[in-house]
């Protein structure tokens, strides 16, 4: 192990930095947070929300963010759509036109429902409201599809370790715009552990505010090497191909998609259990017989859906293998 206040750590942070900025599509600082993504999701609320936050809600993670905002003592309003539907940019526009809001939360890829929200369209709307800050959770889409923070005008972009990056859980990454730093300066009670300005000050010296999980950062360095060895465009193309394999399987086997057409995730598929199989038994069989794990649906759609991931390190070979094993387990 290396010391986190020594040259070894600074060299490590410095070494991974250009790759991180490239992945985020930003010239802004990229921060290392020793917390899971929720830490940064809560931090974004505490650092940015002054008047009122509009929480775009379309599934378990985005719905929960609204609750977190209220628990932080902030005034929050839900923009709720039915699970499986996407957040429509025109609705966001209508809400922002009221002038009530200074912050918006958006989950890009709603992992619970398999919906990928139309980020460019929503960002175009936000561009009309320069006083509103946009916080985007890219936990399950980061590095799977292209998301350029600066050109989209995102103010806080965050991701976790264990989803799209396929690293061990318990770590997250985020970047903050100049506008968001300026906002944070005026917000009291930001605390210490998640204070964006503290992160900024420390990053300028290649350090973190508190002791970081160095093991995660070594893992991240190795992951970045893999990512750039493959090439970003090739990585995106691989996700598109493996996603198409899963979609073909869904159609071929007579299942349906839980997410509406046109807004389906490129990194995971939420399959609607229209065939009314015993999803828990299906997942159990797959695990016992083939040592493969799928999720039998999240929260209120457990058993009514199941989810197939093609994010992270999955290849055409691993996904094709999974689909063959699913076929084997669904034989009547
Ligand atoms: C998993 C997930 C989170 C939360 O991640 P934690 O590691 O539990 O903090 C947040 N947002 C999305 C979209 C997720 O998929």
Short mmCIF file of C-alpha atoms and ligand atoms in Angstrom, two decimals:
data_model
loop_
_atom_site.label_atom_id
_atom_site.label_comp_id
_atom_site.label_asym_id
_atom_site.label_seq_id
_atom_site.Cartn_x
_atom_site.Cartn_y
_atom_site.Cartn_z
CA UNK A 1 0.00 0.00 0.00
CA UNK A 2 1.12 3.55 -0.69
CA UNK A 3 0.50 6.53 1.60
CA UNK A 4 -2.37 8.77 0.54
CA UNK A 5 -0.52 11.98 1.40
CA UNK A 6 2.70 11.09 -0.38
CA UNK A 7 4.17 11.48 -3.85
CA UNK A 8 3.06 7.96 -4.80
CA UNK A 9 -0.59 8.90 -4.47
CA UNK A 10 -0.14 12.19 -6.31
CA UNK A 11 1.54 10.31 -9.16
CA UNK A 12 -1.34 7.84 -9.27
CA UNK A 13 -4.02 10.57 -9.40
CA UNK A 14 -1.99 12.52 -11.98
CA UNK A 15 -1.57 9.40 -14.12
CA UNK A 16 -5.28 8.54 -14.35
CA UNK A 17 -6.43 12.16 -14.71
CA UNK A 18 -6.23 12.68 -18.50
CA UNK A 19 -8.13 9.43 -19.08
CA UNK A 20 -10.81 10.44 -16.59
CA UNK A 21 -11.28 13.85 -18.22
CA UNK A 22 -11.52 12.17 -21.60
CA UNK A 23 -14.14 9.71 -20.37
CA UNK A 24 -16.19 12.51 -18.82
CA UNK A 25 -15.71 14.69 -21.91
CA UNK A 26 -14.64 17.57 -19.71
CA UNK A 27 -11.87 20.03 -18.99
CA UNK A 28 -13.23 20.42 -15.47
CA UNK A 29 -11.66 18.61 -12.52
CA UNK A 30 -12.64 14.98 -12.01
CA UNK A 31 -12.94 13.85 -8.39
CA UNK A 32 -12.51 10.51 -6.65
CA UNK A 33 -15.08 9.81 -3.98
CA UNK A 34 -14.69 7.03 -1.45
CA UNK A 35 -18.40 6.35 -1.27
CA UNK A 36 -20.89 4.61 -3.44
CA UNK A 37 -22.73 6.77 -5.99
CA UNK A 38 -25.42 7.73 -3.50
CA UNK A 39 -22.83 9.68 -1.54
CA UNK A 40 -22.25 11.96 -4.51
CA UNK A 41 -25.97 12.04 -5.38
CA UNK A 42 -26.72 13.34 -1.90
CA UNK A 43 -23.69 15.64 -2.03
CA UNK A 44 -24.92 17.23 -5.26
CA UNK A 45 -28.15 18.18 -3.52
CA UNK A 46 -26.34 19.57 -0.50
CA UNK A 47 -23.86 21.56 -2.59
CA UNK A 48 -26.23 22.99 -5.20
CA UNK A 49 -29.85 23.29 -4.14
CA UNK A 50 -30.72 26.72 -2.83
CA UNK A 51 -34.33 27.49 -3.79
CA UNK A 52 -35.94 24.35 -5.15
CA UNK A 53 -34.95 21.19 -7.00
CA UNK A 54 -36.97 19.52 -9.75
CA UNK A 55 -36.48 15.75 -9.51
CA UNK A 56 -37.09 13.90 -12.78
CA UNK A 57 -38.49 10.53 -11.69
CA UNK A 58 -38.97 7.44 -13.84
CA UNK A 59 -37.81 4.49 -11.73
CA UNK A 60 -36.35 3.34 -8.42
CA UNK A 61 -33.13 5.36 -8.44
CA UNK A 62 -34.55 8.61 -9.76
CA UNK A 63 -37.61 8.33 -7.47
CA UNK A 64 -35.37 7.86 -4.47
CA UNK A 65 -33.33 10.98 -5.29
CA UNK A 66 -36.44 13.08 -4.57
CA UNK A 67 -36.69 11.51 -1.12
CA UNK A 68 -32.99 12.16 -0.51
CA UNK A 69 -33.45 15.84 -1.44
CA UNK A 70 -36.22 16.20 1.13
CA UNK A 71 -34.18 14.40 3.77
CA UNK A 72 -31.44 16.98 3.15
CA UNK A 73 -34.00 19.62 4.11
CA UNK A 74 -34.38 20.99 0.58
CA UNK A 75 -37.56 22.00 -1.18
CA UNK A 76 -38.15 19.48 -3.94
CA UNK A 77 -40.82 18.80 -6.52
CA UNK A 78 -41.34 15.54 -8.38
CA UNK A 79 -41.63 15.31 -12.14
CA UNK A 80 -42.93 11.76 -12.10
CA UNK A 81 -43.60 9.57 -15.09
CA UNK A 82 -44.78 5.98 -15.04
CA UNK A 83 -42.01 3.38 -14.70
CA UNK A 84 -40.93 2.26 -18.17
CA UNK A 85 -41.57 5.71 -19.66
CA UNK A 86 -38.91 8.36 -20.32
CA UNK A 87 -38.53 11.94 -19.13
CA UNK A 88 -39.83 14.20 -21.87
CA UNK A 89 -37.82 17.38 -22.49
CA UNK A 90 -40.96 19.41 -23.15
CA UNK A 91 -42.29 18.62 -19.67
CA UNK A 92 -38.96 19.70 -18.19
CA UNK A 93 -39.23 22.93 -20.17
CA UNK A 94 -42.74 23.64 -18.85
CA UNK A 95 -41.60 23.08 -15.28
CA UNK A 96 -38.49 25.24 -15.58
CA UNK A 97 -40.53 28.03 -17.19
CA UNK A 98 -42.25 28.54 -13.82
CA UNK A 99 -38.96 30.01 -12.60
CA UNK A 100 -39.25 28.13 -9.30
CA UNK A 101 -36.31 25.82 -9.74
CA UNK A 102 -32.56 26.34 -9.50
CA UNK A 103 -31.56 22.66 -9.83
CA UNK A 104 -32.66 19.56 -11.77
CA UNK A 105 -31.79 15.93 -11.00
CA UNK A 106 -31.80 13.41 -13.82
CA UNK A 107 -30.85 9.75 -13.97
CA UNK A 108 -29.55 9.20 -17.51
CA UNK A 109 -29.94 5.44 -17.53
CA UNK A 110 -32.65 4.30 -15.11
CA UNK A 111 -31.20 0.93 -14.19
CA UNK A 112 -34.40 -0.34 -12.58
CA UNK A 113 -36.56 0.04 -15.71
CA UNK A 114 -34.04 -0.09 -18.56
CA UNK A 115 -34.97 3.40 -19.78
CA UNK A 116 -32.28 5.62 -21.21
CA UNK A 117 -33.47 9.21 -21.03
CA UNK A 118 -32.91 11.56 -23.99
CA UNK A 119 -30.00 13.47 -22.52
CA UNK A 120 -29.16 15.77 -25.47
CA UNK A 121 -32.78 16.94 -25.77
CA UNK A 122 -33.05 17.61 -22.03
CA UNK A 123 -29.69 19.40 -22.02
CA UNK A 124 -30.91 21.64 -24.87
CA UNK A 125 -33.82 22.73 -22.68
CA UNK A 126 -31.50 23.40 -19.74
CA UNK A 127 -29.39 25.65 -21.99
CA UNK A 128 -32.37 28.06 -22.05
CA UNK A 129 -32.15 28.41 -18.27
CA UNK A 130 -28.61 29.49 -17.37
CA UNK A 131 -29.47 29.88 -13.68
CA UNK A 132 -30.54 26.25 -13.35
CA UNK A 133 -27.94 23.59 -12.55
CA UNK A 134 -28.28 20.10 -14.01
CA UNK A 135 -27.11 17.07 -12.01
CA UNK A 136 -26.86 13.87 -14.03
CA UNK A 137 -26.43 10.34 -12.69
CA UNK A 138 -24.61 8.24 -15.31
CA UNK A 139 -24.00 5.28 -13.00
CA UNK A 140 -25.07 2.61 -15.49
CA UNK A 141 -24.30 4.34 -18.79
CA UNK A 142 -20.88 5.95 -18.22
CA UNK A 143 -18.31 4.65 -20.74
CA UNK A 144 -20.99 2.47 -22.36
CA UNK A 145 -22.33 5.28 -24.52
CA UNK A 146 -20.82 8.67 -25.37
CA UNK A 147 -21.66 11.37 -22.81
CA UNK A 148 -19.69 14.61 -23.19
CA UNK A 149 -20.24 16.61 -20.03
CA UNK A 150 -18.92 19.96 -21.31
CA UNK A 151 -20.64 20.02 -24.68
CA UNK A 152 -23.92 18.89 -23.10
CA UNK A 153 -23.62 21.56 -20.41
CA UNK A 154 -23.97 19.18 -17.46
CA UNK A 155 -23.13 20.78 -14.09
CA UNK A 156 -22.53 17.68 -12.01
CA UNK A 157 -21.92 14.35 -13.70
CA UNK A 158 -21.42 11.34 -11.48
CA UNK A 159 -20.90 7.62 -11.81
CA UNK A 160 -20.30 4.65 -9.55
CA UNK A 161 -17.74 1.87 -9.70
CA UNK A 162 -19.69 -1.37 -9.91
CA UNK A 163 -22.06 -0.80 -12.82
CA UNK A 164 -20.88 0.46 -16.20
CA UNK A 165 -17.22 0.45 -15.15
CA UNK A 166 -17.35 -3.10 -13.76
CA UNK A 167 -15.12 -2.31 -10.78
CA UNK A 168 -15.69 -3.48 -7.21
CA UNK A 169 -18.44 -1.55 -5.35
CA UNK A 170 -17.90 1.28 -2.89
CA UNK A 171 -16.33 4.02 -4.99
CA UNK A 172 -17.49 6.76 -7.33
CA UNK A 173 -16.32 9.50 -9.68
CA UNK A 174 -17.74 12.92 -10.43
CA UNK A 175 -17.02 16.20 -12.14
CA UNK A 176 -18.36 19.69 -11.43
CA UNK A 177 -18.85 22.69 -13.76
CA UNK A 178 -17.68 26.25 -13.00
CA UNK A 179 -21.32 27.25 -12.61
CA UNK A 180 -21.83 24.57 -9.98
CA UNK A 181 -18.68 25.58 -8.07
CA UNK A 182 -19.92 29.18 -8.02
CA UNK A 183 -23.31 28.01 -6.74
CA UNK A 184 -21.73 25.87 -4.01
CA UNK A 185 -19.83 28.88 -2.71
CA UNK A 186 -23.13 30.47 -1.73
CA UNK A 187 -24.66 27.39 -0.13
CA UNK A 188 -24.21 26.98 3.64
CA UNK A 189 -23.92 23.66 5.50
CA UNK A 190 -22.20 21.72 2.77
CA UNK A 191 -20.45 19.65 5.43
CA UNK A 192 -16.93 18.40 4.95
CA UNK A 193 -16.76 14.89 3.51
CA UNK A 194 -18.69 15.81 0.37
CA UNK A 195 -17.94 19.51 0.05
CA UNK A 196 -17.29 20.16 -3.66
CA UNK A 197 -15.02 23.12 -2.88
CA UNK A 198 -12.92 20.96 -0.57
CA UNK A 199 -12.58 18.38 -3.37
CA UNK A 200 -11.51 21.17 -5.75
CA UNK A 201 -8.91 22.56 -3.37
CA UNK A 202 -7.42 19.14 -2.72
CA UNK A 203 -7.46 18.02 -6.34
CA UNK A 204 -5.32 21.04 -7.23
CA UNK A 205 -2.62 19.25 -5.19
CA UNK A 206 -3.56 15.77 -6.51
CA UNK A 207 -5.18 14.79 -3.25
CA UNK A 208 -8.62 14.02 -1.84
CA UNK A 209 -10.24 15.71 1.20
CA UNK A 210 -10.14 12.53 3.29
CA UNK A 211 -8.40 9.16 3.01
CA UNK A 212 -9.34 7.64 -0.36
CA UNK A 213 -9.81 3.96 -1.16
CA UNK A 214 -6.45 3.58 -2.89
CA UNK A 215 -7.14 -0.03 -3.86
CA UNK A 216 -10.12 1.18 -5.92
CA UNK A 217 -7.96 3.77 -7.63
CA UNK A 218 -5.41 1.15 -8.64
CA UNK A 219 -8.31 -0.89 -10.02
CA UNK A 220 -9.55 2.18 -11.86
CA UNK A 221 -6.12 2.76 -13.39
CA UNK A 222 -6.08 -0.77 -14.71
CA UNK A 223 -9.65 -0.37 -16.03
CA UNK A 224 -8.75 2.88 -17.81
CA UNK A 225 -5.84 1.13 -19.50
CA UNK A 226 -8.22 -1.55 -20.75
CA UNK A 227 -10.75 1.04 -21.91
CA UNK A 228 -8.26 3.07 -23.94
CA UNK A 229 -6.56 -0.04 -25.28
CA UNK A 230 -9.91 -1.14 -26.69
CA UNK A 231 -10.66 2.43 -27.79
CA UNK A 232 -13.70 4.45 -26.78
CA UNK A 233 -15.52 4.14 -30.09
CA UNK A 234 -14.89 0.39 -30.12
CA UNK A 235 -16.17 0.16 -26.54
CA UNK A 236 -19.39 1.99 -27.46
CA UNK A 237 -19.79 -0.22 -30.54
CA UNK A 238 -19.30 -3.37 -28.43
CA UNK A 239 -22.08 -2.23 -26.08
CA UNK A 240 -24.37 -1.56 -29.06
CA UNK A 241 -23.70 -5.04 -30.47
CA UNK A 242 -24.19 -6.93 -27.20
CA UNK A 243 -27.33 -4.88 -26.49
CA UNK A 244 -28.71 -5.85 -29.91
CA UNK A 245 -28.04 -9.54 -29.11
CA UNK A 246 -30.16 -9.25 -25.96
CA UNK A 247 -32.91 -7.40 -27.84
CA UNK A 248 -32.97 -10.15 -30.49
CA UNK A 249 -33.31 -12.75 -27.74
CA UNK A 250 -36.25 -10.89 -26.16
CA UNK A 251 -38.08 -10.75 -29.48
CA UNK A 252 -37.24 -14.33 -30.43
CA UNK A 253 -38.49 -15.77 -27.14
CA UNK A 254 -41.79 -13.89 -27.13
CA UNK A 255 -40.99 -11.64 -24.22
CA UNK A 256 -41.58 -7.90 -24.34
CA UNK A 257 -39.57 -4.88 -23.25
CA UNK A 258 -40.46 -3.05 -20.07
CA UNK A 259 -39.04 0.23 -21.41
CA UNK A 260 -40.91 2.04 -24.14
CA UNK A 261 -39.56 1.93 -27.68
CA UNK A 262 -37.06 4.59 -28.64
CA UNK A 263 -35.83 5.02 -25.07
CA UNK A 264 -34.34 1.61 -24.34
CA UNK A 265 -31.00 1.44 -22.58
CA UNK A 266 -27.90 0.43 -24.50
CA UNK A 267 -26.30 -1.13 -21.41
CA UNK A 268 -29.03 -3.26 -19.90
CA UNK A 269 -32.42 -4.65 -20.81
CA UNK A 270 -35.38 -4.81 -18.51
CA UNK A 271 -37.47 -7.69 -19.82
CA UNK A 272 -41.21 -7.63 -19.18
CA UNK A 273 -42.49 -10.96 -17.90
CA UNK A 274 -45.50 -11.03 -20.22
CA UNK A 275 -45.09 -14.83 -20.49
CA UNK A 276 -45.69 -14.99 -16.75
CA UNK A 277 -42.89 -17.39 -15.97
CA UNK A 278 -41.67 -17.87 -12.39
CA UNK A 279 -38.85 -15.33 -12.60
CA UNK A 280 -37.35 -16.15 -9.21
CA UNK A 281 -37.23 -19.86 -10.07
CA UNK A 282 -35.76 -18.99 -13.50
CA UNK A 283 -32.99 -16.94 -11.87
CA UNK A 284 -32.37 -19.66 -9.27
CA UNK A 285 -32.05 -22.34 -11.96
CA UNK A 286 -29.66 -20.18 -13.96
CA UNK A 287 -27.51 -19.67 -10.91
CA UNK A 288 -27.45 -23.29 -9.79
CA UNK A 289 -27.00 -24.87 -13.19
CA UNK A 290 -24.88 -22.32 -15.04
CA UNK A 291 -23.39 -20.16 -12.28
CA UNK A 292 -24.81 -17.03 -13.89
CA UNK A 293 -26.66 -14.30 -12.03
CA UNK A 294 -29.50 -12.20 -13.41
CA UNK A 295 -31.67 -9.80 -11.48
CA UNK A 296 -35.31 -10.86 -10.97
CA UNK A 297 -36.60 -7.26 -11.12
CA UNK A 298 -36.08 -4.25 -8.91
CA UNK A 299 -38.42 -3.14 -6.13
CA UNK A 300 -42.06 -3.02 -7.12
CA UNK A 301 -41.42 -4.76 -10.47
CA UNK A 302 -39.68 -7.80 -8.94
CA UNK A 303 -40.97 -10.94 -10.61
CA UNK A 304 -42.86 -8.84 -13.17
CA UNK A 305 -39.57 -8.17 -14.96
CA UNK A 306 -36.00 -9.41 -15.04
CA UNK A 307 -32.87 -7.58 -16.11
CA UNK A 308 -30.05 -8.59 -18.42
CA UNK A 309 -26.90 -6.49 -18.34
CA UNK A 310 -24.48 -6.00 -21.20
CA UNK A 311 -22.44 -3.32 -19.47
CA UNK A 312 -18.81 -3.22 -18.43
CA UNK A 313 -16.69 -6.12 -19.60
CA UNK A 314 -19.41 -8.16 -21.32
CA UNK A 315 -18.56 -9.30 -24.82
CA UNK A 316 -20.52 -10.91 -27.64
CA UNK A 317 -19.16 -14.22 -26.38
CA UNK A 318 -20.26 -13.77 -22.75
CA UNK A 319 -23.66 -12.35 -23.70
CA UNK A 320 -24.29 -15.11 -26.27
CA UNK A 321 -23.37 -17.65 -23.59
CA UNK A 322 -25.81 -16.05 -21.13
CA UNK A 323 -28.60 -16.12 -23.72
CA UNK A 324 -27.96 -19.81 -24.49
CA UNK A 325 -28.15 -20.59 -20.79
CA UNK A 326 -31.39 -18.60 -20.49
CA UNK A 327 -32.81 -20.71 -23.30
CA UNK A 328 -31.74 -23.85 -21.50
CA UNK A 329 -33.43 -22.72 -18.28
CA UNK A 330 -36.67 -21.67 -19.95
CA UNK A 331 -37.20 -25.00 -21.71
CA UNK A 332 -40.60 -26.31 -20.75
C1 LIG B 1 -26.84 1.47 -8.67
C2 LIG B 1 -27.30 2.84 -8.99
C3 LIG B 1 -27.17 3.90 -8.06
C4 LIG B 1 -26.70 3.74 -6.66
O1 LIG B 1 -25.50 3.15 -6.53
P1 LIG B 1 -24.92 2.81 -5.07
O2 LIG B 1 -23.68 2.11 -5.44
O3 LIG B 1 -25.91 1.95 -4.35
O4 LIG B 1 -24.72 4.11 -4.39
C5 LIG B 1 -27.58 5.14 -8.46
N1 LIG B 1 -28.08 5.38 -9.68
C6 LIG B 1 -28.22 4.40 -10.58
C7 LIG B 1 -28.78 4.73 -11.92
C8 LIG B 1 -27.84 3.10 -10.26
O5 LIG B 1 -27.98 2.13 -11.18
#
